[in-house]
Short mmCIF file of the C-alpha atoms (twelve columns), coordinates in Angstrom:
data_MODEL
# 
_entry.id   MODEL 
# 
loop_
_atom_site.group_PDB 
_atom_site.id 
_atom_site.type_symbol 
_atom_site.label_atom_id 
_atom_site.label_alt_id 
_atom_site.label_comp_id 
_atom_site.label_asym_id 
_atom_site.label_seq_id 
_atom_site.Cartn_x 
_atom_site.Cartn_y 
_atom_site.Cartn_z 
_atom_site.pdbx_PDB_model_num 
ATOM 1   C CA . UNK A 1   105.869 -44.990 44.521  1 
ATOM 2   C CA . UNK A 2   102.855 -43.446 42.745  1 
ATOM 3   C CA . UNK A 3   99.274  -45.236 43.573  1 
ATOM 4   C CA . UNK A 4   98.240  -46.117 40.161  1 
ATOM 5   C CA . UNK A 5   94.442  -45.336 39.025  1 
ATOM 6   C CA . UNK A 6   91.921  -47.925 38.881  1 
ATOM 7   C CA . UNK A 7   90.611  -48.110 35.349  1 
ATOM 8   C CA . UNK A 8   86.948  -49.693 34.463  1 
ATOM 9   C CA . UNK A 9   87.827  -52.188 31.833  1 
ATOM 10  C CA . UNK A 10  84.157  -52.972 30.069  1 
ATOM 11  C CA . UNK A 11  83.271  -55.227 27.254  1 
ATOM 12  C CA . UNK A 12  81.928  -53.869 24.642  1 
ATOM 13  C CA . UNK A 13  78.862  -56.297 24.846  1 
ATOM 14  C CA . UNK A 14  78.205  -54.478 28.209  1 
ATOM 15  C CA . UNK A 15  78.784  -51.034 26.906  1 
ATOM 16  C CA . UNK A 16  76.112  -51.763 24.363  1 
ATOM 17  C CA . UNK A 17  73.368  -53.189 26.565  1 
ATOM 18  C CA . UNK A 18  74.202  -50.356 29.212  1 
ATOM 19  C CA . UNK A 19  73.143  -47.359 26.567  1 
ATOM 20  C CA . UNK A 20  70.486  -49.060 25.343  1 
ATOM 21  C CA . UNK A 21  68.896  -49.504 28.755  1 
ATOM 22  C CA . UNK A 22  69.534  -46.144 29.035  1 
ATOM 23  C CA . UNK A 23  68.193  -45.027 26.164  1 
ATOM 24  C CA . UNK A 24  64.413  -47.234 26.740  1 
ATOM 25  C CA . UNK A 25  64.332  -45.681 29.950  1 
ATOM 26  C CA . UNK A 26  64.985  -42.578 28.334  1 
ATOM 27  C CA . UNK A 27  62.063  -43.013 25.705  1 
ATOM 28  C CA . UNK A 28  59.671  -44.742 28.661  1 
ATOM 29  C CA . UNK A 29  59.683  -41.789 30.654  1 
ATOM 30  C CA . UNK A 30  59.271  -39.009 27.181  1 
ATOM 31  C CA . UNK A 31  56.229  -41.452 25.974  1 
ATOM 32  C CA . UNK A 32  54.489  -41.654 30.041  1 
ATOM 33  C CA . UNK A 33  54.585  -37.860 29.995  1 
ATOM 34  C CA . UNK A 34  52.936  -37.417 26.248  1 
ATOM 35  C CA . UNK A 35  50.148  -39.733 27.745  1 
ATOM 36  C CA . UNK A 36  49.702  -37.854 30.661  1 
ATOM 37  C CA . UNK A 37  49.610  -35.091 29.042  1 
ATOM 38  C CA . UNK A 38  46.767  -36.195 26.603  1 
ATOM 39  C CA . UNK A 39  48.717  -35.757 23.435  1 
ATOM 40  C CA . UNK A 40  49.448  -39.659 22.794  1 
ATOM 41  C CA . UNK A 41  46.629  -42.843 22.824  1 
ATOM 42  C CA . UNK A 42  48.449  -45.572 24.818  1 
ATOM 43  C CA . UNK A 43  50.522  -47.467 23.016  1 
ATOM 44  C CA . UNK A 44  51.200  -51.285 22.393  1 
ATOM 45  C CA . UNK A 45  53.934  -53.288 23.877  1 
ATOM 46  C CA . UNK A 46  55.293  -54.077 21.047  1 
ATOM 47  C CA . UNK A 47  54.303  -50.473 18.574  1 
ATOM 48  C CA . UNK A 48  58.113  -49.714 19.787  1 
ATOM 49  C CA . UNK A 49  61.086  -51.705 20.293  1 
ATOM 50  C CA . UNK A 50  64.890  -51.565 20.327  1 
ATOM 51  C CA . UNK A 51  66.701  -53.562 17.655  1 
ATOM 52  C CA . UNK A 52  68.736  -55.870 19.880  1 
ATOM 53  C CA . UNK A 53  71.146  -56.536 16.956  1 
ATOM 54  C CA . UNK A 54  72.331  -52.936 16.757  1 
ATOM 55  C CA . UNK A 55  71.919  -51.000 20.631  1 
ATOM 56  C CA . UNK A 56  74.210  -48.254 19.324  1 
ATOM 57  C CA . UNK A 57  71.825  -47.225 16.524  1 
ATOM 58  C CA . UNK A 58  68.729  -46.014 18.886  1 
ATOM 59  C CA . UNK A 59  65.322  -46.839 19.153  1 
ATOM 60  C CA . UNK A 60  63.143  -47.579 15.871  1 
ATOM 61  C CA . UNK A 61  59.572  -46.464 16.313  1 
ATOM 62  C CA . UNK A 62  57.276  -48.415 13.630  1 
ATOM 63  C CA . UNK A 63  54.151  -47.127 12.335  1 
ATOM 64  C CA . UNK A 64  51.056  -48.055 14.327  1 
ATOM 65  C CA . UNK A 65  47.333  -47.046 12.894  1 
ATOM 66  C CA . UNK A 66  46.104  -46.159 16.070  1 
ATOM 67  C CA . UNK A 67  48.706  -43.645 17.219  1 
ATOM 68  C CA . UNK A 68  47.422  -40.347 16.825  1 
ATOM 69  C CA . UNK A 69  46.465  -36.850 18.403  1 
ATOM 70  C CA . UNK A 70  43.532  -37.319 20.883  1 
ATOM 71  C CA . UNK A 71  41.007  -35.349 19.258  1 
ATOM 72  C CA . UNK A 72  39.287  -32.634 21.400  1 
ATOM 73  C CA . UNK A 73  37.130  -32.807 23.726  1 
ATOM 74  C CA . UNK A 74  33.461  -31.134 23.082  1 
ATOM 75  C CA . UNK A 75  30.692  -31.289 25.219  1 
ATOM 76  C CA . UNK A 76  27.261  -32.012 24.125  1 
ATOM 77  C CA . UNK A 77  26.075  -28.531 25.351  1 
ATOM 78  C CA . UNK A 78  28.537  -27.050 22.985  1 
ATOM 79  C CA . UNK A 79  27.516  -28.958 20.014  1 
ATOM 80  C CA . UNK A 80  24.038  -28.030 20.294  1 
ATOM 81  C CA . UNK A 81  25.285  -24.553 20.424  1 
ATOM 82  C CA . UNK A 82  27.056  -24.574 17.172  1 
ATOM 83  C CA . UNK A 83  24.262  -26.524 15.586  1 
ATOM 84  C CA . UNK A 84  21.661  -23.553 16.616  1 
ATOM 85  C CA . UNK A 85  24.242  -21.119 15.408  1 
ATOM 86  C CA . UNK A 86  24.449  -22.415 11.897  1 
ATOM 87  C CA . UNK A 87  21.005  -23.237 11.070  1 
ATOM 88  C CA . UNK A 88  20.302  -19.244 12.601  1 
ATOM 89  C CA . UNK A 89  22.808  -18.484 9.698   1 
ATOM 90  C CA . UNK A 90  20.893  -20.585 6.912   1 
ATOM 91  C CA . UNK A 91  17.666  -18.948 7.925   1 
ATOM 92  C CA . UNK A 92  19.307  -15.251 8.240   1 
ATOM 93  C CA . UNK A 93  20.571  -16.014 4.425   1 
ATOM 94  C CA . UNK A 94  17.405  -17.118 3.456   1 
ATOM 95  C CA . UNK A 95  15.322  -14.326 4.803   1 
ATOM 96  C CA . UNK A 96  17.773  -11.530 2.607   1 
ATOM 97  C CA . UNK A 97  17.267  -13.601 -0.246  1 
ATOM 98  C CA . UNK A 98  13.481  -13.831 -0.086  1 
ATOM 99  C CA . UNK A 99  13.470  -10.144 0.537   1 
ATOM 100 C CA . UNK A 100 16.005  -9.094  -2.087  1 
ATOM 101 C CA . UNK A 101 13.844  -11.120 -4.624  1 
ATOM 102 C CA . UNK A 102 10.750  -9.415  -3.342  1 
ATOM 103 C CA . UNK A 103 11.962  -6.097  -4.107  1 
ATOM 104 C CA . UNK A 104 12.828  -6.692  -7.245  1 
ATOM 105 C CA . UNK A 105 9.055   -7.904  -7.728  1 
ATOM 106 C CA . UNK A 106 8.023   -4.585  -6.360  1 
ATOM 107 C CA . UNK A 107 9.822   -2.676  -8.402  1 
ATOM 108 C CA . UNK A 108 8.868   -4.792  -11.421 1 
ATOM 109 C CA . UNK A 109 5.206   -3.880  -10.237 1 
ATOM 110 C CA . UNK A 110 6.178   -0.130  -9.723  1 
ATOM 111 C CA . UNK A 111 7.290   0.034   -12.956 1 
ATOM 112 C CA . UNK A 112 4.505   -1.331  -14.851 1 
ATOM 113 C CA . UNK A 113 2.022   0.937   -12.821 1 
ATOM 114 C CA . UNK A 114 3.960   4.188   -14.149 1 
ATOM 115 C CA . UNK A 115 4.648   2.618   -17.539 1 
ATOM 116 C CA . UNK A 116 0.760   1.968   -17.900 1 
ATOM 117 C CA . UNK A 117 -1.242  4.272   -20.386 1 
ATOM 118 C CA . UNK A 118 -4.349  5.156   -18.445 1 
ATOM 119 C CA . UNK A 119 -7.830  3.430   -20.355 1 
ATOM 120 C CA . UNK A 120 -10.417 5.187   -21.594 1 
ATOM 121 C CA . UNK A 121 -12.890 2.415   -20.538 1 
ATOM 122 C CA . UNK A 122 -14.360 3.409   -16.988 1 
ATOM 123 C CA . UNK A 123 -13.402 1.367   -13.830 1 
ATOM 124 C CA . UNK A 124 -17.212 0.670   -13.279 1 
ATOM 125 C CA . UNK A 125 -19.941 -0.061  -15.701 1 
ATOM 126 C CA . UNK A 126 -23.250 1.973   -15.997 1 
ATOM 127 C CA . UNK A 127 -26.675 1.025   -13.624 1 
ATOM 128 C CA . UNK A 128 -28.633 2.947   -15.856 1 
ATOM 129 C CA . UNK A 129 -29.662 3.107   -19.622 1 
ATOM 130 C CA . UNK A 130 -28.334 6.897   -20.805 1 
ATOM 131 C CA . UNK A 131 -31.172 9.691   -22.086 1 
ATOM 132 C CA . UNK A 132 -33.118 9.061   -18.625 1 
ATOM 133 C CA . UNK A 133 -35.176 12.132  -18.476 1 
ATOM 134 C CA . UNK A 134 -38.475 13.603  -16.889 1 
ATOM 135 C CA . UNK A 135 -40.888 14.496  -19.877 1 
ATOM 136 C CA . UNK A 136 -41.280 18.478  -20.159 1 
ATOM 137 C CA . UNK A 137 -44.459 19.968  -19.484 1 
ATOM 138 C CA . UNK A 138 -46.345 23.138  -18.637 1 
ATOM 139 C CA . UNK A 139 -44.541 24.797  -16.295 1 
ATOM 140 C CA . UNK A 140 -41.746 22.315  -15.827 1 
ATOM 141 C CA . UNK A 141 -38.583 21.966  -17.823 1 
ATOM 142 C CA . UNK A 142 -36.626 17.955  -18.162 1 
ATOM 143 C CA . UNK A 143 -34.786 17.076  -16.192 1 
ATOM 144 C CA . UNK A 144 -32.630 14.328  -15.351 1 
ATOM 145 C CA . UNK A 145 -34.757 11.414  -13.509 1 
ATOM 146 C CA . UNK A 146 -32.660 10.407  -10.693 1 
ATOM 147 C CA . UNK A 147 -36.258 8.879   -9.568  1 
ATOM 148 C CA . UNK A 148 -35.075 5.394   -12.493 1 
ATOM 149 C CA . UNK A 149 -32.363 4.999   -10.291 1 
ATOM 150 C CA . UNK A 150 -32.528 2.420   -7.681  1 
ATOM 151 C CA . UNK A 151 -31.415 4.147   -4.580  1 
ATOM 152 C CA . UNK A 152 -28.524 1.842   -3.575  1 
ATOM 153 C CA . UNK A 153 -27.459 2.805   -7.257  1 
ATOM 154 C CA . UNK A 154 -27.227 6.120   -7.443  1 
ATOM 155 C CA . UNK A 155 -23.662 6.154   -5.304  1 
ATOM 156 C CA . UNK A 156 -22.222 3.946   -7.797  1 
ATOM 157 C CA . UNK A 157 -23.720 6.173   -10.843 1 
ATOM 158 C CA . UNK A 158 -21.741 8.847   -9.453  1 
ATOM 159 C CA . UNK A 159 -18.764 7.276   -9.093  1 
ATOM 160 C CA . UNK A 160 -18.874 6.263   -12.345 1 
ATOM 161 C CA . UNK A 161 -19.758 9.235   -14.248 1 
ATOM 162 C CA . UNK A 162 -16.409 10.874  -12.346 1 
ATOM 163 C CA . UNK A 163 -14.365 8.204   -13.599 1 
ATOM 164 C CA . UNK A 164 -15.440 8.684   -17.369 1 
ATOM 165 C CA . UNK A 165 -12.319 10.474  -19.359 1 
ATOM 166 C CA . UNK A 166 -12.944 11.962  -23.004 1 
ATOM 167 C CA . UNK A 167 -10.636 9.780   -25.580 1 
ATOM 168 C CA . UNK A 168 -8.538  11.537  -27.788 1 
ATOM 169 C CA . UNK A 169 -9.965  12.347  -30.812 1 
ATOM 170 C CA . UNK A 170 -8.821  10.147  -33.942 1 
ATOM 171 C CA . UNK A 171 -9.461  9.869   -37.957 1 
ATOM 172 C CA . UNK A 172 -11.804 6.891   -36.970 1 
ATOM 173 C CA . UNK A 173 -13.853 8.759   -34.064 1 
ATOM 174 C CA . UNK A 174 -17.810 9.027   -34.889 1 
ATOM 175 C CA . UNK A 175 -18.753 12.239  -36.486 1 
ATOM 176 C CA . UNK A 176 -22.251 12.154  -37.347 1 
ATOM 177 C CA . UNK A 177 -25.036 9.587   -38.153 1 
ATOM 178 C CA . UNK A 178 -27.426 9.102   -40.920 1 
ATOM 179 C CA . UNK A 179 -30.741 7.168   -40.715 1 
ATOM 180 C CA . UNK A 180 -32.078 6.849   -44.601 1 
ATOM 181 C CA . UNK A 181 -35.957 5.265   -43.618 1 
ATOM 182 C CA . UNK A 182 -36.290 8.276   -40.869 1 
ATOM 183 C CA . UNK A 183 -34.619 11.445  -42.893 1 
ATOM 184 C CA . UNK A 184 -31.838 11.696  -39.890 1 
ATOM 185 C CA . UNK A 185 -28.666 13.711  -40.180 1 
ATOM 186 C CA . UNK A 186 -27.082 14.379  -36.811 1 
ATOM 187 C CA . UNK A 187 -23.867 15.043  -35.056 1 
ATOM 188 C CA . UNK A 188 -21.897 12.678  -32.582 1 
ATOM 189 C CA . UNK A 189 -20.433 13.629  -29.804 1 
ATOM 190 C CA . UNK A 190 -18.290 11.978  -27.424 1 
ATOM 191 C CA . UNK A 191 -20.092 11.370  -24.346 1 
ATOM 192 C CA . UNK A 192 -23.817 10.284  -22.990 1 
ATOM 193 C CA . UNK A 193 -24.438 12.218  -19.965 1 
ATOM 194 C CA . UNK A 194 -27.018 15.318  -19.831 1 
ATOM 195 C CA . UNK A 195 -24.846 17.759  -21.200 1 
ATOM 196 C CA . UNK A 196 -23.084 15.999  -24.223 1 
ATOM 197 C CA . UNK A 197 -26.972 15.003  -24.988 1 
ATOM 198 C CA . UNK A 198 -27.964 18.691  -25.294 1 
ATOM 199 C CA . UNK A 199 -25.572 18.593  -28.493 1 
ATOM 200 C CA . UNK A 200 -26.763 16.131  -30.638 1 
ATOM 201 C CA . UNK A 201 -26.442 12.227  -30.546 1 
ATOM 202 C CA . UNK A 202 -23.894 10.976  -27.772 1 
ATOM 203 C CA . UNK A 203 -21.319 7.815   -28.256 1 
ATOM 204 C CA . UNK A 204 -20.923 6.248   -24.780 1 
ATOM 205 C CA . UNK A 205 -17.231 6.356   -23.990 1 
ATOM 206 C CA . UNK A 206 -15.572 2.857   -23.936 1 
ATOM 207 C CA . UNK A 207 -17.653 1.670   -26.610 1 
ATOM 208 C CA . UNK A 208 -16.058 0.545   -29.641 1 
ATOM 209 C CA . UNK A 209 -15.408 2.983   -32.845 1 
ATOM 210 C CA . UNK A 210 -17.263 2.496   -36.325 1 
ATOM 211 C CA . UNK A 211 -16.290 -0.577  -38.010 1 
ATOM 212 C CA . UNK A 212 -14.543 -2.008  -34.908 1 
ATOM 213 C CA . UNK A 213 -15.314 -5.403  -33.562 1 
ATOM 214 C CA . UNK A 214 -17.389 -4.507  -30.620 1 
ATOM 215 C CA . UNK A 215 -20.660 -2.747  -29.566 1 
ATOM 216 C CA . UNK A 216 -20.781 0.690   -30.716 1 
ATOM 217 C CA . UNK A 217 -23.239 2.731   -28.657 1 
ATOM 218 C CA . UNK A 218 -25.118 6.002   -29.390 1 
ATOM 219 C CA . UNK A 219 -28.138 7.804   -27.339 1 
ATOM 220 C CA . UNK A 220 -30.341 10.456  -27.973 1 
ATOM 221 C CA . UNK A 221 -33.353 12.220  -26.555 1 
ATOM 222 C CA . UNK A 222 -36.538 11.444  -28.174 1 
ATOM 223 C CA . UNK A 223 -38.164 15.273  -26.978 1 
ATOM 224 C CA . UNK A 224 -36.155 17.479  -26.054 1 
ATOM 225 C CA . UNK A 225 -33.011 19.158  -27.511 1 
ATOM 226 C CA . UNK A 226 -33.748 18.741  -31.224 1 
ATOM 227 C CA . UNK A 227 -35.867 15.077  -30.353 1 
ATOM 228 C CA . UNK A 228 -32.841 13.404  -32.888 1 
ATOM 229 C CA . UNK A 229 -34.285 9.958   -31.425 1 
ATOM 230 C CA . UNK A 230 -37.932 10.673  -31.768 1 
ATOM 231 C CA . UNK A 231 -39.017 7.624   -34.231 1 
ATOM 232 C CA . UNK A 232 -36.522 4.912   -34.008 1 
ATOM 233 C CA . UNK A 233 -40.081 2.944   -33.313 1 
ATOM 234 C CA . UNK A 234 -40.276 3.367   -36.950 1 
ATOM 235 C CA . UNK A 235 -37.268 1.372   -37.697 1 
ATOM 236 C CA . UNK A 236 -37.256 -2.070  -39.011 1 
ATOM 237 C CA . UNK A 237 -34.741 -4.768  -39.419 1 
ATOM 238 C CA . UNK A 238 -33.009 -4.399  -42.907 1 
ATOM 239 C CA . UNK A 239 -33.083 -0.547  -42.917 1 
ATOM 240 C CA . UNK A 240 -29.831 1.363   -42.941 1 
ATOM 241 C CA . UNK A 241 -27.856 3.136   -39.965 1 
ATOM 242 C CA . UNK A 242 -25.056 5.009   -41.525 1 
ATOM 243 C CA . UNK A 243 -21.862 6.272   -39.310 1 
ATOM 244 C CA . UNK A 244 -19.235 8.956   -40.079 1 
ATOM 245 C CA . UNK A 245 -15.830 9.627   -39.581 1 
ATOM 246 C CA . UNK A 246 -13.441 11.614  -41.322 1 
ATOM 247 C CA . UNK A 247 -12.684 9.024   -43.553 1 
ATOM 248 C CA . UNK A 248 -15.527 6.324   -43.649 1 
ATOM 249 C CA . UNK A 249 -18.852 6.107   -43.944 1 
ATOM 250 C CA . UNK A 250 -20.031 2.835   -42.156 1 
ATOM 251 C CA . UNK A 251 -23.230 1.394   -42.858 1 
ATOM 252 C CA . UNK A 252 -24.681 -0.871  -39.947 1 
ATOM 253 C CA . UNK A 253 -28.312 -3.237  -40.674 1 
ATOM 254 C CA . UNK A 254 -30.917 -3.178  -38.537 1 
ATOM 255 C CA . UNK A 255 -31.216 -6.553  -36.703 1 
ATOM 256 C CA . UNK A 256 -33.755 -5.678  -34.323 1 
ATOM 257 C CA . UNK A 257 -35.665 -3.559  -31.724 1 
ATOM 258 C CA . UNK A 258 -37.222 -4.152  -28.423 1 
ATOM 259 C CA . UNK A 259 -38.416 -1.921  -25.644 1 
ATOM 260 C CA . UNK A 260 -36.370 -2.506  -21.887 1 
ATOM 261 C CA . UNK A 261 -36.491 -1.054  -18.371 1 
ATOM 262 C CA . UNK A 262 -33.938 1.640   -17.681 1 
ATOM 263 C CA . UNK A 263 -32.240 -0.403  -15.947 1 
ATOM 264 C CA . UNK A 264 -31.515 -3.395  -18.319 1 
ATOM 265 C CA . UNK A 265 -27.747 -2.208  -19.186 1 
ATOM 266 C CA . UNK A 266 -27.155 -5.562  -20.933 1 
ATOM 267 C CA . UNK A 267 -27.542 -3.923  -24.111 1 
ATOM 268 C CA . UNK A 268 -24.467 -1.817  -23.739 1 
ATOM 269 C CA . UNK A 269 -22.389 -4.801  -23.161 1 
ATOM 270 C CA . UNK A 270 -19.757 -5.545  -25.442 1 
ATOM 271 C CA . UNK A 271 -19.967 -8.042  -28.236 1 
ATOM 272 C CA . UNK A 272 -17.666 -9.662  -30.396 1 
ATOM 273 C CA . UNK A 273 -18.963 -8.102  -33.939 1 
ATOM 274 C CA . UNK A 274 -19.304 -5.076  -35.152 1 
ATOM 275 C CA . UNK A 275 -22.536 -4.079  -34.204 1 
ATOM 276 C CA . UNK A 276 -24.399 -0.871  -33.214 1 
ATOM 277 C CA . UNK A 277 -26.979 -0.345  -29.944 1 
ATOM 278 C CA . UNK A 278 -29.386 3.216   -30.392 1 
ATOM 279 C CA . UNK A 279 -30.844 4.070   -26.890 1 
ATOM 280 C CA . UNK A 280 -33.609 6.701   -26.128 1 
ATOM 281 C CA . UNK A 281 -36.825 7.495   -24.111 1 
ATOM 282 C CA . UNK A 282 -39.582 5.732   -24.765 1 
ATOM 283 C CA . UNK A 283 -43.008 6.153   -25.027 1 
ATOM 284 C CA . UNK A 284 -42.860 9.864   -26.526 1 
ATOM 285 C CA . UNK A 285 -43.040 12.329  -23.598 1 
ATOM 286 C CA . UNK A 286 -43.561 9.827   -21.033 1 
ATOM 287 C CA . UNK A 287 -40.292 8.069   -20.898 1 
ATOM 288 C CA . UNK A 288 -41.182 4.912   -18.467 1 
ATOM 289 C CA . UNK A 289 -38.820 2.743   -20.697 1 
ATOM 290 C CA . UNK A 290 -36.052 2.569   -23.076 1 
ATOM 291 C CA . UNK A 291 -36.317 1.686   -27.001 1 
ATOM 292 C CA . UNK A 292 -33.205 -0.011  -28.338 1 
ATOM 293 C CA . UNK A 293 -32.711 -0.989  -31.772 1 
ATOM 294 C CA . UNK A 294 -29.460 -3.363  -32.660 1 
ATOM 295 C CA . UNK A 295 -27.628 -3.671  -35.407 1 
ATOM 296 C CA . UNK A 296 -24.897 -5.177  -37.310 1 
ATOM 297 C CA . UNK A 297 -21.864 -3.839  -39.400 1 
ATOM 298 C CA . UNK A 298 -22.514 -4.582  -43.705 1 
ATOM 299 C CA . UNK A 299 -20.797 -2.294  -44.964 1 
ATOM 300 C CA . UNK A 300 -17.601 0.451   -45.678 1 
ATOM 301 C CA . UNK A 301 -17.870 3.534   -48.234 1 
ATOM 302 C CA . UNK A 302 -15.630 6.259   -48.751 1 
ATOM 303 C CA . UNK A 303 -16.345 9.463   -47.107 1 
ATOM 304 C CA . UNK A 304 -15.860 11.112  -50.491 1 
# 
């Protein structure tokens, strides 16, 4: 006769509580290895829990606030590394901006150098009234008189003579010049220095045109070349000074007349009228000082 098998007969109470023991020891030992392994915070008793009612349907895991990846680890040394790093950054973006924006600055500058039309005006003023000359005398020809020039000067007189530049001649450029009281009729050139004087009456370049608001101003020699400036001490204030362009004839008043040291270049300054300054030698054929008469702008005429 055949032994017959022994068969396990289990309720199905114990078949229940059997897999769910099972299945918590199951889920104990996943969760102890997440937490050894750094990737879970420890949990709460009670953040999961089988549902004794229902063994066969697993473990429920309920939401818990504080389960979540362990953040990383950084050391202090390391943030103070990536703090350096990015303020290095801010400053190296900083530093192409300020020089990108002064380039353009440059340029801007560059541009308006070469776009700039050269003035006529020289760079320095004049030390020295113009018509400065050594009388003549037996024997002895005039001759400028560097000797009125203060020594210190007479650098800075050269460096400004070689920065004057000729203007371009216009319709409203002095031509000539007309003194009624003293029977005067002379040309005007542009220019003041020894040369340009040899030619007649010279307009100092810079100085404003007739009938301009500014100081126009004209020189001559008083005895040499033609002695066109010999008796402005004649002159008196009310008599006429007439200047002529191409166009105009512009009549100026005589305001007044006074005798200066070479050296007194105040009356060449510029005013805010339109006025006229005459310079020349002074006393005739000794030429110690200047005689300057002044004058104002009454009048416009036709040239015709």
């Amino acid at each position: 006769m055949a032994k017959k098998s022994k068969t396990l007969h289990l309720e199905e109470g114990e078949l229940r509580r059997m897999l769910l023991e099972r299945r918590t020891a199951d889920r104990k030992r996943r969760v102890a290895a997440y937490a050894q392994a750094g990737e879970l915070l420890p949990l709460d008793a009670e953040a999961t829990e089988g549902v004794v009612a229902e063994p066969l349907a697993g473990t429920r895991i309920h939401a818990d606030a504080d389960l979540r990846l362990a953040p990383p680890k950084t050391s202090r040394a390391r943030l103070w590394v990536e703090r350096s790093l990015l303020v290095i950054e801010l400053l190296a973006v900083a530093g192409l901006g300020y020089i990108f924006l002064n380039g353009l600055d440059l340029l801007g500058q560059l541009n308006t150098e070469v776009n700039t039309t050269p003035s006529a005006a020289p760079l320095l003023g004049p030390v020295v009234l113009p018509s400065g000359h050594t009388a003549p005398s037996a024997g002895n020809a005039a001759a400028p008189n560097e000797a009125e020039i203060p020594e210190h000067l007479r650098p800075l007189v050269q460096a400004y003579t070689a920065a004057l530049v000729l203007p371009t001649p216009g319709p409203e450029q002095a031509l000539g010049i007309s003194i009624p009281r003293l029977g005067l009729n002379a040309p005007v050139v542009q220019g003041d220095d020894w040369e340009a004087l040899k030619r007649g009456v010279g307009q100092h370049i810079g100085s404003a045109n007739p009938g301009e608001n500014g100081n126009l101003v004209l020189s001559g020699h008083n005895d040499i070349y033609g002695e066109v400036f010999r008796h402005l001490d004649q002159l008196e204030p009310g008599d006429e000074i007439v200047i002529l362009t191409a166009e105009t004839r512009y009549v100026y008043t005589v305001t007044q007349r006074q005798l200066v040291a070479p050296t007194f270049v105040e009356v060449m300054f510029p005013t805010t009228d339109a006025t006229i300054t005459l310079i020349s030698c002074y006393p005739y054929m000794i030429n110690t000082q200047r005689i300057i008469i002044k004058g104002e702008l009454s009048g416009i005429r036709s040239a015709s």
